[in-house]
XYZ file of C-alpha atoms in Angstrom:
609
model
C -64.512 109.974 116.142
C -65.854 110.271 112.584
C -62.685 111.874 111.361
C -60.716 109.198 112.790
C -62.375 106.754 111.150
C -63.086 108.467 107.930
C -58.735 108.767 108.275
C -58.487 104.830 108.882
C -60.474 103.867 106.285
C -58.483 106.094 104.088
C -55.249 104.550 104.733
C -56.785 100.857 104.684
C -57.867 101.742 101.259
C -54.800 103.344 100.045
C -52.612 100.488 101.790
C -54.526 97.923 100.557
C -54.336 98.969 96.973
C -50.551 99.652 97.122
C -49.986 95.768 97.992
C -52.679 94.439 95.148
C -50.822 96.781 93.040
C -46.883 95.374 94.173
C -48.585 91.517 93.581
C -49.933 92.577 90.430
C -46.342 94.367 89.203
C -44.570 91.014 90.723
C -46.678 88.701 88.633
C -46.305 90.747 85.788
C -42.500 90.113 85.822
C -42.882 86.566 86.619
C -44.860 85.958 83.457
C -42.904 87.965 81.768
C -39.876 85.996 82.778
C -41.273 82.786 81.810
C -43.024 83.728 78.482
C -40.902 82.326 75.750
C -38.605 84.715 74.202
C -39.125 87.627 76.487
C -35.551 87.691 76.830
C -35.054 89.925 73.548
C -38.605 91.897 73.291
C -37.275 93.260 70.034
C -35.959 90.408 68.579
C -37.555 86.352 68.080
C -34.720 84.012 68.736
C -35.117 80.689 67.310
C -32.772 77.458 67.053
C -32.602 76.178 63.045
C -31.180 72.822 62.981
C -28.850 73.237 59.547
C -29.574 69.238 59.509
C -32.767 69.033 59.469
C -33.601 70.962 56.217
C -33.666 74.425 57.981
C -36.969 74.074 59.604
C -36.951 76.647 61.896
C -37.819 75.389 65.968
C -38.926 78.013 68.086
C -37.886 78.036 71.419
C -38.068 79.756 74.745
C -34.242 81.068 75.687
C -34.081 82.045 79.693
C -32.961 85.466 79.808
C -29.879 85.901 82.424
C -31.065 87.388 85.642
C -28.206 89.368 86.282
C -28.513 91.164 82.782
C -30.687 94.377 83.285
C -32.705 95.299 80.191
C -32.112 98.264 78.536
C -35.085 100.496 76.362
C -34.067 100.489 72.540
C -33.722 103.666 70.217
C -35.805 103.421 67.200
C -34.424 102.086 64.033
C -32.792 104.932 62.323
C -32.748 105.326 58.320
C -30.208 102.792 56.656
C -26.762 103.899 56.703
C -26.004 104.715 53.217
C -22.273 106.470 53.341
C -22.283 109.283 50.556
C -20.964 108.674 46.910
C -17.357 108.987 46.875
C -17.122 108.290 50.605
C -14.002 105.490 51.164
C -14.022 103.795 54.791
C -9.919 104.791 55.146
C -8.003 102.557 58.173
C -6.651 105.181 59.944
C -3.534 104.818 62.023
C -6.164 105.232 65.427
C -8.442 102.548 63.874
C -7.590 99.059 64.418
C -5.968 97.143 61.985
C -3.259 94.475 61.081
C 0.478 96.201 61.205
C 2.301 96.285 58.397
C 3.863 93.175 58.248
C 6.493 92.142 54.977
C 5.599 88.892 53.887
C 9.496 86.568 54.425
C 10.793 85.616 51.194
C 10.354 81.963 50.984
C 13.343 79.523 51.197
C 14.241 77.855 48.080
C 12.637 73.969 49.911
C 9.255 75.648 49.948
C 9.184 78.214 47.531
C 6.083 78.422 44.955
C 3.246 77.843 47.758
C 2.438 81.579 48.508
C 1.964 81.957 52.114
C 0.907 85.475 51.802
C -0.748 86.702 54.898
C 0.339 89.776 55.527
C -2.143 92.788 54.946
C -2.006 96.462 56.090
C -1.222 100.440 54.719
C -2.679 103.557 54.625
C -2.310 106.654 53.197
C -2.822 109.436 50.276
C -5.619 108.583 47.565
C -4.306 107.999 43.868
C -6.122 108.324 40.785
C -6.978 104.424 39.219
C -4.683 103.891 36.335
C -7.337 102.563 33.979
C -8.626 98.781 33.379
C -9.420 96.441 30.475
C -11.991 93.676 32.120
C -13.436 91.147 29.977
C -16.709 89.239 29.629
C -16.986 86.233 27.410
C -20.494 86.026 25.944
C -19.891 82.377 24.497
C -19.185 79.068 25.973
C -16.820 76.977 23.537
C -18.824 74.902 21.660
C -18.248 71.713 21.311
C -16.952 71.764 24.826
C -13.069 71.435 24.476
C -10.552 69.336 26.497
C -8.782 72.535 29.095
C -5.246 70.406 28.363
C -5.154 71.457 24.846
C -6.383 74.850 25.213
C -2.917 75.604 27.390
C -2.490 79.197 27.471
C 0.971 79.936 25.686
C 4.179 79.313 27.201
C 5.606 82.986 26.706
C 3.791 85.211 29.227
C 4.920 87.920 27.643
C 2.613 86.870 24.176
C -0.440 88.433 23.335
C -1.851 85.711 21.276
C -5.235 84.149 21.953
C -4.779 80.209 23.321
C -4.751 77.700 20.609
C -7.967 75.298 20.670
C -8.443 71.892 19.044
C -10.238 71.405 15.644
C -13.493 71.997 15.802
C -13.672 73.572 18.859
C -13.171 77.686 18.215
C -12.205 79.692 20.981
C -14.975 82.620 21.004
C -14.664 85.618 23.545
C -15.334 89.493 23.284
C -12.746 91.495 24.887
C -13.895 94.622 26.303
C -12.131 98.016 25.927
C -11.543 100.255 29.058
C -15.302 100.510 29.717
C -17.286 96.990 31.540
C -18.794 94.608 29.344
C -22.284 95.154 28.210
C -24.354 92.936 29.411
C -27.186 93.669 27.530
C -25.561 92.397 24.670
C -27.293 89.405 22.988
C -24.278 87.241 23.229
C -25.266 87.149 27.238
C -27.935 84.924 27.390
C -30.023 85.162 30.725
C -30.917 82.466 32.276
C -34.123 80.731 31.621
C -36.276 81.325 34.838
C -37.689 77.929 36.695
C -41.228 77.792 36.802
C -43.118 76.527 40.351
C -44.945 73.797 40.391
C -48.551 74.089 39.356
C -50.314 75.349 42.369
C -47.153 74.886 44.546
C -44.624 77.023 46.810
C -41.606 77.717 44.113
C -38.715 75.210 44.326
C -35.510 75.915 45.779
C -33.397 78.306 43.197
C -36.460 79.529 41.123
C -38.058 81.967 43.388
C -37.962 85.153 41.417
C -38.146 88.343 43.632
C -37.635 92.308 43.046
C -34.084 93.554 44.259
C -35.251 97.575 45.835
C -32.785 100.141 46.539
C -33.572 101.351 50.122
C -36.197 101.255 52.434
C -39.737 102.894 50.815
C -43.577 101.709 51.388
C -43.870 98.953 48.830
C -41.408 96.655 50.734
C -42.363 94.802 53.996
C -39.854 93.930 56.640
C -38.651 89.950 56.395
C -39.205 89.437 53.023
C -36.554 87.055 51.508
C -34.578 87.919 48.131
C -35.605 92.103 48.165
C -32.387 92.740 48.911
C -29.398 92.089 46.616
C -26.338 89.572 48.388
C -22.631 88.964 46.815
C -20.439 86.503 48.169
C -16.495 86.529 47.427
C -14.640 83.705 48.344
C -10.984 84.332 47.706
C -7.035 84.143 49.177
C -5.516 86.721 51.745
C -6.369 89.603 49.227
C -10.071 89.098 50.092
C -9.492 88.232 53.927
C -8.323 91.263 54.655
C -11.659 93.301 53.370
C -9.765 96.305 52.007
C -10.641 95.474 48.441
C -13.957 93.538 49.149
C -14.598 96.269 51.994
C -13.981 98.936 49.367
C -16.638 97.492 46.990
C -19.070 97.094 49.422
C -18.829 100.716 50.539
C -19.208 101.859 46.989
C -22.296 99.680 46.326
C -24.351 100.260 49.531
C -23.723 104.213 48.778
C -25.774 103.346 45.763
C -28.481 100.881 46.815
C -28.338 100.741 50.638
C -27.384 98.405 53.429
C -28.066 94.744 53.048
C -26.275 94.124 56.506
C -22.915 93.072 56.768
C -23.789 89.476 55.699
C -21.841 86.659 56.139
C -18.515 86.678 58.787
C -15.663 85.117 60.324
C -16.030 85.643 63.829
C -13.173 86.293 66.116
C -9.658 87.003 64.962
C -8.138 83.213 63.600
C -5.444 84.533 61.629
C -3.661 87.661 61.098
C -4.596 88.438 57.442
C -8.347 87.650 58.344
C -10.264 91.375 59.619
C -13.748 92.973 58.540
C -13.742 96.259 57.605
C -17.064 96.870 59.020
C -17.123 95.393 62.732
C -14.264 94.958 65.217
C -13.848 91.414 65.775
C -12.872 90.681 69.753
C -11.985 87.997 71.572
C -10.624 86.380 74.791
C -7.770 84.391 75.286
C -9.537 81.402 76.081
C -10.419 80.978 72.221
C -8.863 78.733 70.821
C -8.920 78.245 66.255
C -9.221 74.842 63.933
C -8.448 75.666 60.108
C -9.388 73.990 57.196
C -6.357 74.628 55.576
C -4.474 73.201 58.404
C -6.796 70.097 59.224
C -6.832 66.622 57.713
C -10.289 66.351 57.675
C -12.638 68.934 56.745
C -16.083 67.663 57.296
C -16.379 69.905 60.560
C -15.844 72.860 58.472
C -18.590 75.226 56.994
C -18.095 78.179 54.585
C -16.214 79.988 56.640
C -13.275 77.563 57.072
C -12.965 78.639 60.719
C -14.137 77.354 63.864
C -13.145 79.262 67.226
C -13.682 76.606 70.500
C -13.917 78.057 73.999
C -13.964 75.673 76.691
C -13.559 77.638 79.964
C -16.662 79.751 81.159
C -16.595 83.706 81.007
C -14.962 83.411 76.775
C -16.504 86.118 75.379
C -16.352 86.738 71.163
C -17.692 90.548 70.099
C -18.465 92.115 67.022
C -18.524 95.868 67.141
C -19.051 98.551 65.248
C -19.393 102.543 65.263
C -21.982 103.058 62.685
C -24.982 100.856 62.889
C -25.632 97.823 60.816
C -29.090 97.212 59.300
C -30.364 93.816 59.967
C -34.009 92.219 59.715
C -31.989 88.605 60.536
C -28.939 87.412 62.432
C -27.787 84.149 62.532
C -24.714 82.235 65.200
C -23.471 78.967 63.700
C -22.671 76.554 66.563
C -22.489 73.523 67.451
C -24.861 71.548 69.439
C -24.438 68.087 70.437
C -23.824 65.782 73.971
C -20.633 67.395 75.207
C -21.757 71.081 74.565
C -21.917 74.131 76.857
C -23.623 76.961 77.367
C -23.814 80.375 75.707
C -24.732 84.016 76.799
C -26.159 86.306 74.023
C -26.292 90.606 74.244
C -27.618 92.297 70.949
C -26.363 95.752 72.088
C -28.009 96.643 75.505
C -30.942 93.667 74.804
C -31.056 91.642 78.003
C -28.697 88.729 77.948
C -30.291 85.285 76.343
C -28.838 81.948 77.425
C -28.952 79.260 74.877
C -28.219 75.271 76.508
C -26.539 73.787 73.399
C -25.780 70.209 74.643
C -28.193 67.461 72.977
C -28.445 63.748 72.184
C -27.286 64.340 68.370
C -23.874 66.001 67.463
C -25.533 68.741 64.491
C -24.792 72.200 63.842
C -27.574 74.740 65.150
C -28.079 78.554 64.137
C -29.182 80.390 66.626
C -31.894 82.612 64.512
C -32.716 86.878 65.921
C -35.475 88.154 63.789
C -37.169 91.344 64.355
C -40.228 90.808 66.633
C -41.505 94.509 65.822
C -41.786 94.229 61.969
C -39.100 96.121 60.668
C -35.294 96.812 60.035
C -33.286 96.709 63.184
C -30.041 98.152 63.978
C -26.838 96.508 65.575
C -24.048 98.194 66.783
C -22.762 95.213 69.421
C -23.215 91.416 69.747
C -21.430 89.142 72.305
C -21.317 85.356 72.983
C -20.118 84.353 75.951
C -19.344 80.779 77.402
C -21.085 80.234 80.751
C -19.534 77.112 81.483
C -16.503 75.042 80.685
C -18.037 72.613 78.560
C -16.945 72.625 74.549
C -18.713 75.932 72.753
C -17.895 75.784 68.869
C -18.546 78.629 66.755
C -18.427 78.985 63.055
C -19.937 82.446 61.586
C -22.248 84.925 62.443
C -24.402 86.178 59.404
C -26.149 89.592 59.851
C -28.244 90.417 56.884
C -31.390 93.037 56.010
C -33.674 91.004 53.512
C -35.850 93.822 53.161
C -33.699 96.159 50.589
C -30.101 97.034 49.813
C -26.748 95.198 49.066
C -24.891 93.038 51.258
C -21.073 91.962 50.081
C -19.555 89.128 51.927
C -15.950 88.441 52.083
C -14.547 85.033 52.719
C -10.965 84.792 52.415
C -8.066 82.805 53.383
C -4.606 83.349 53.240
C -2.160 81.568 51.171
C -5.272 79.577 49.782
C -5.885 78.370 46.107
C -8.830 77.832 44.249
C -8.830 74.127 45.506
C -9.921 74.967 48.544
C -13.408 75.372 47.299
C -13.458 71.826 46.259
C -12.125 71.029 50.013
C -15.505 71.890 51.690
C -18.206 68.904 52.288
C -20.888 68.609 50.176
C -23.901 69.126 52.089
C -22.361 71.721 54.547
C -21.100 73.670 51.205
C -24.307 73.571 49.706
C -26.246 74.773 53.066
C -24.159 76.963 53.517
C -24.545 78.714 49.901
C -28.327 78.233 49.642
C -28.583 80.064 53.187
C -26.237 83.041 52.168
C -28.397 83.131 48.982
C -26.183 85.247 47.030
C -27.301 86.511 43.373
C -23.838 87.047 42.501
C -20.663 85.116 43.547
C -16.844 85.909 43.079
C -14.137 83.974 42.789
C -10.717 86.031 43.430
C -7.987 83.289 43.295
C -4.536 83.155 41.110
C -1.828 84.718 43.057
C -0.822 82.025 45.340
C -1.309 79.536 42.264
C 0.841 81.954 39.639
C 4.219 81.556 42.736
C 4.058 77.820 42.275
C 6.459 77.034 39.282
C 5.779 74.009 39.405
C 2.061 74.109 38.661
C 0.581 72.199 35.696
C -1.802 75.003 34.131
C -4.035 72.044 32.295
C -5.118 70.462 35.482
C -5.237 73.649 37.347
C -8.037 74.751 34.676
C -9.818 71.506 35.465
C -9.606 72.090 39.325
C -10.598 75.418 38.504
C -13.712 74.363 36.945
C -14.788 71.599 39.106
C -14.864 74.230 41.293
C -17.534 76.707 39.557
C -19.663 73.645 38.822
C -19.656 73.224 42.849
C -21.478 76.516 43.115
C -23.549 76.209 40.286
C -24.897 73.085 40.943
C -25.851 74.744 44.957
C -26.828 78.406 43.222
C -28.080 77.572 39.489
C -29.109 81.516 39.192
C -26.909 82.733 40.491
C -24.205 84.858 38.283
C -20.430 83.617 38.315
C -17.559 86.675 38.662
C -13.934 85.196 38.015
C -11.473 87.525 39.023
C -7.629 87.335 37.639
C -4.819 88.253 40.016
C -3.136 91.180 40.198
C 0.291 91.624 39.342
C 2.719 90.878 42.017
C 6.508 90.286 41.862
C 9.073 88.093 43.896
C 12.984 88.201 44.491
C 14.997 85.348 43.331
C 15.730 82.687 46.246
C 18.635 84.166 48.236
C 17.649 87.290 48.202
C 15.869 89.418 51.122
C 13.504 92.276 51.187
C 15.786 94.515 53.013
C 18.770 94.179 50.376
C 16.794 94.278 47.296
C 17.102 96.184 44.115
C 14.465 98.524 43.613
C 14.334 97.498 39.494
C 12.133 95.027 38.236
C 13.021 92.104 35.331
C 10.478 90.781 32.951
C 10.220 86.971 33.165
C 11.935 84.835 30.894
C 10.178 82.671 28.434
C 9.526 79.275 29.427
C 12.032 79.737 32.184
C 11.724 79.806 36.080
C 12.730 82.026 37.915
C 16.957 81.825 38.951
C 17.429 79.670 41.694
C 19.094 81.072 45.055
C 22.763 79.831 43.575
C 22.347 81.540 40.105
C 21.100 84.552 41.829
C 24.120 84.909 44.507
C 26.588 84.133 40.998
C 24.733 86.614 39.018
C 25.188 88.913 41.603
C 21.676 90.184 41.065
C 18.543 91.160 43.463
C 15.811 92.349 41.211
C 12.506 91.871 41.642
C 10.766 89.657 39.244
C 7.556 88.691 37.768
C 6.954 84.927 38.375
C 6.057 83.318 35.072
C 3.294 81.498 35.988
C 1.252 84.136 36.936
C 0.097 85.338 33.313
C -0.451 81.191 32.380
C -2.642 81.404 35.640
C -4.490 84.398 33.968
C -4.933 83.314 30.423
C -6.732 79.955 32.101
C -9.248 81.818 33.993
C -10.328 83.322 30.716
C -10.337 79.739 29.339
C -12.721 78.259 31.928
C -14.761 82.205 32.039
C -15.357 81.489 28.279
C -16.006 77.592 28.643
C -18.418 78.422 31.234
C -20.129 81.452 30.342
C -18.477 83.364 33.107
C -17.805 86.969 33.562
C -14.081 87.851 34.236
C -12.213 91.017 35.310
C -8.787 91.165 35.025
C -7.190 92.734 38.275
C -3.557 93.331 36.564
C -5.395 95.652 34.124
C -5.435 98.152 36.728
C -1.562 98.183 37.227
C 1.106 99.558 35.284
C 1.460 96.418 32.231
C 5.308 95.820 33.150
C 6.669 95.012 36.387
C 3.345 96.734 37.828
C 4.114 95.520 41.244
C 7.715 97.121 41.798
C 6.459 100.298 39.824
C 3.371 100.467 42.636
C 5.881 99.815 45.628
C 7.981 102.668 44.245
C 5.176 104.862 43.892
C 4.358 108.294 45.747
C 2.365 107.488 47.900
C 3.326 103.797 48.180
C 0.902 101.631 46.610
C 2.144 98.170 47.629
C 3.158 96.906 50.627
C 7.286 95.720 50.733
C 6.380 92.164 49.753
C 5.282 93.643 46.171
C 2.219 91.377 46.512
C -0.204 93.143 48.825
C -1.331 96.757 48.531
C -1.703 99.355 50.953
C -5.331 100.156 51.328
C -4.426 102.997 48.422
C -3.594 100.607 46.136
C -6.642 98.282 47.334
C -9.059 101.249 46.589
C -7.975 101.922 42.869
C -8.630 98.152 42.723
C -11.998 98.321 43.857
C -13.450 101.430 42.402
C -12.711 99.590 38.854
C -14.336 96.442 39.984
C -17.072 98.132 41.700
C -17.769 99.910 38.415
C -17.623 96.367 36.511
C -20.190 94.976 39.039
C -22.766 98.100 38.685
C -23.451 96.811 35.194
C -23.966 93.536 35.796
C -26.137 94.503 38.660
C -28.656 97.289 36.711
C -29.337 94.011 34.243
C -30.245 91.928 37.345
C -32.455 95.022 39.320
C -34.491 96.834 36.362
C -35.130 93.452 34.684
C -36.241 92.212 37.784
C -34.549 88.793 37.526
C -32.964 88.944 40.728
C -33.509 85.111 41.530
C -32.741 83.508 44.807
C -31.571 80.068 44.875
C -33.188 79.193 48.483
């Protein structure tokens, strides 16, 4: 009887402890499922109201029940490809096909729809390049209409100011300015407030090359950012792409920074993630709408409004990130979104609301240090209206992020398009220390453009960006060379020669070509008047420039390329395969390396948010 008992006892015991020990495991997971952000235990999500001055709200998501969590692999070291290393489309990797931009009819020619990107092969040694800096503003400011560039593109001779007003500039040999030279003044640093935070745009801060144990996870304007905003040659991120590759080798990753999400147009890709969507989504386009005060930086919005749309960024290699932002919009006829950082449990965000605003959706790093992303979804869970403008992945904590926003066909004046307060926002929040502008190809096919008021346009433009980033350094980059066939003529029956442009004359019209018998390629001859402005508003406004063409062959460089073993251009002799897109960007990516040593070992690295 005593062993019995003694046996009973035992079991009670053992029983009793197995069901305290299920309660305790099932209240465990209950609190755990309720405790705000749980959903992500590596990451804080938070909603920032762009509105409302930024003021971060945070907020407790409900992770998705049917998304199992998945454990998460250390952060590895940042990916850093070696020097020399080129990120090469291959033909397995996706990418835009080849595509020959049409030659334009004769009723629309001059407005430079190029969106066709794509090519691959051999490397070719860069053919040399001449960029310029201007160390001087003009002073007294001159009028832009009577500092016209001159009407012969084929002249050499400097533009011809007004009395009074001297035209000074330093043109730079085969080697990138010097920017320690005393003609570059740096900008006078903003002081804080007496016993205040630092305004907006004078926060100093020390840009560090990789991760080591003086920099702390999280900590704004350590890292170094560049923005491009330019036409299809910087949507398709071969150049830009090429850059950033060549920079990050250098100083590290500074995340991917900021994106276009989803696929809206053909010439529009990221060399870094594969951008995926559903066929639900559906595009709006700033360069296609009337109104453009829905519109942020990235000129894109991609609308979903059945459930299961799903948008994904991928990527092979990791991406280092300390913050990752999703632009959408919130307001009283908005649905419902599902978000997976790589095998994270699912997060569901409820973006309908009272007032029609545009939210972030904010993932920072809840464990105090730089994360790693190799996958990120957002999926519509029901068919209410889901709007979403960009996704913005940077590391704050060291390295250099380059971000590319392009669009095809665009001009310069599409800068000037965007709303004030969203363009602003939207700059202050990228927080770039350098921006460039890579316009002037679309503008140089319009024969009918008046240079004068482009230069104005032009300008009204950098004053945009200065007056949002007033530290931030200003990159103007001329357009490469690129030629055109007279109107009549196709790509498939053209000559493989080349003619210089004619002084002060258009190109022959589609009659004069079919009477002249004659297919050659040509150089349109507003494309060197488009040039010699740039330099006029670089030197007016104390503006670095780099002069793409410098890299080509002086004459007829497009044709030459095209005809080149390997090919360098693509058929339309206005895009380049991605060799001809690399000997680009190793020249410009040497120009930027000096202007970026001034800004890291003097420290000045300022960030304008």
């Amino acid at each position: 009887m005593t062993g019995r008992s003694a046996l009973k006892i035992s079991f009670f015991v053992v029983a009793t402890c197995t069901v305290i020990l299920a309660f305790f495991v099932m209240g465990e997971m209950l609190l755990t499922w309720l405790k705000p952000g749980i959903g992500n235990p590596r990451l804080k999500l938070q909603i920032v109201a762009s509105t409302e001055g930024g003021a971060p709200k945070t907020i407790a998501p409900k992770p998705s029940p049917s998304a199992p969590s998945a454990p998460r692999a250390a952060a590895v070291a940042p990916r850093a490809p070696p020097p020399g290393a080129a990120p090469v489309p291959t033909p397995q990797a996706p990418a835009p096909p080849a595509v020959a931009a049409p030659a334009p009819s004769p009723a629309t020619r001059g407005t430079g729809p190029f969106d066709a990107i794509a090519g691959t092969g051999p490397s070719a040694p860069p053919t040399g390049s001449d960029p310029v800096a201007y160390a001087e503003p003009l002073s007294p400011r001159a009028d832009l209409s009577t500092i016209l560039p001159p009407a012969d593109p084929s002249s050499s001779a400097p533009p011809a100011a007004t009395a009074g007003a001297p035209v000074k500039e330093k043109l730079a040999s085969t080697e990138p300015p010097a920017v320690s030279d005393p003609g570059i003044a740096p900008k006078p640093d903003a002081a804080p407030e007496p016993g205040g935070a630092p305004q907006r745009g004078s926060r100093l801060a020390t840009f560090k090359a990789f991760a080591d144990a003086t920099v702390a996870p999280n900590q704004p304007g350590q890292s170094l950012r560049i923005l491009q905003i330019g036409d299809s040659h910087t949507a398709a991120d071969f150049f830009t792409g090429e850059v950033r590759a060549r920079l990050q080798a250098i100083y590290g990753d500074g995340g991917a920074g900021y994106l276009v999400v989803g696929r809206p147009n053909p010439g529009v890709r990221s060399e870094l993630l594969t951008m995926a969507a559903s066929a639900g989504w559906a595009y709006s386009a700033i360069q296609k709408s009337e109104d453009a005060s829905e519109f942020h930086l990235s000129g894109f919005n991609a609308i979903a409004t059945k459930p299961g749309e799903t948008l994904t960024l991928s990527t092979e290699a990791p991406i280092s990130f300390d913050s990752i932002d999703i632009e959408v919009k919130h307001g009283p006829d908005s649905g419902v979104v599902e978000l997976r950082f790589d095998n994270d449990q699912a997060v569901r965000f409820d973006l309908s609301g009272d007032k029609p605003e545009w939210w972030f959706l904010r993932a920072t790093s809840q464990r105090n240090r730089v994360e790693q992303l190799r996958r990120l979804s957002i999926t519509t869970l029901d068919a209410k209206p889901v709007d979403v403008s960009s996704v913005a992945i940077f590391n704050q904590s060291y390295g250099v992020s380059y971000s590319a926003i392009g669009f095809p066909g665009a001009t310069v004046d599409i800068v000037n398009r965007f709303p004030d307060d969203f363009f602003t926002d939207d700059l202050q929040r990228i927080d770039p220390q350098i921006v460039v502008l890579a316009f002037g190809t679309n503008e140089g096919f319009n024969d009918a453009l008046d240079v004068a008021k482009y230069g104005e346009r032009y300008e009204a433009a950098v004053k945009r960006i200065k007056t949002a980033l007033p530290n931030a350094e200003i990159v103007i980059v001329g357009p490469p060379n690129a030629n055109r066939l007279p109107g009549g003529c196709r790509v498939e029956t053209a000559q493989g020669i080349c003619r210089a442009p004619r002084p002060q004359v258009a190109l022959a019209s589609a009659g004069e070509s079919k009477a002249g018998g004659s297919c050659a390629w040509q150089t349109p001859p507003k494309l060197d008047r488009v040039r010699e402005m740039q330099k006029v508003v670089a030197r007016q406004d104390h503006l670095y420039y780099w002069n793409w063409a410098d890299v080509m062959p002086p004459d007829c460089g497009a044709t030459q390329w095209a005809n080149a073993t390997p090919r360098l251009m693509q058929p339309d002799h206005v895009h380049f395969t991605a060799d001809g897109y690399r000997i680009g960007a190793d020249k410009f990516a040497e120009f930027l390396l000096t202007i970026i040593e001034k800004l890291r070992l003097a420290d000045r690295v300022v960030s304008n948010n």
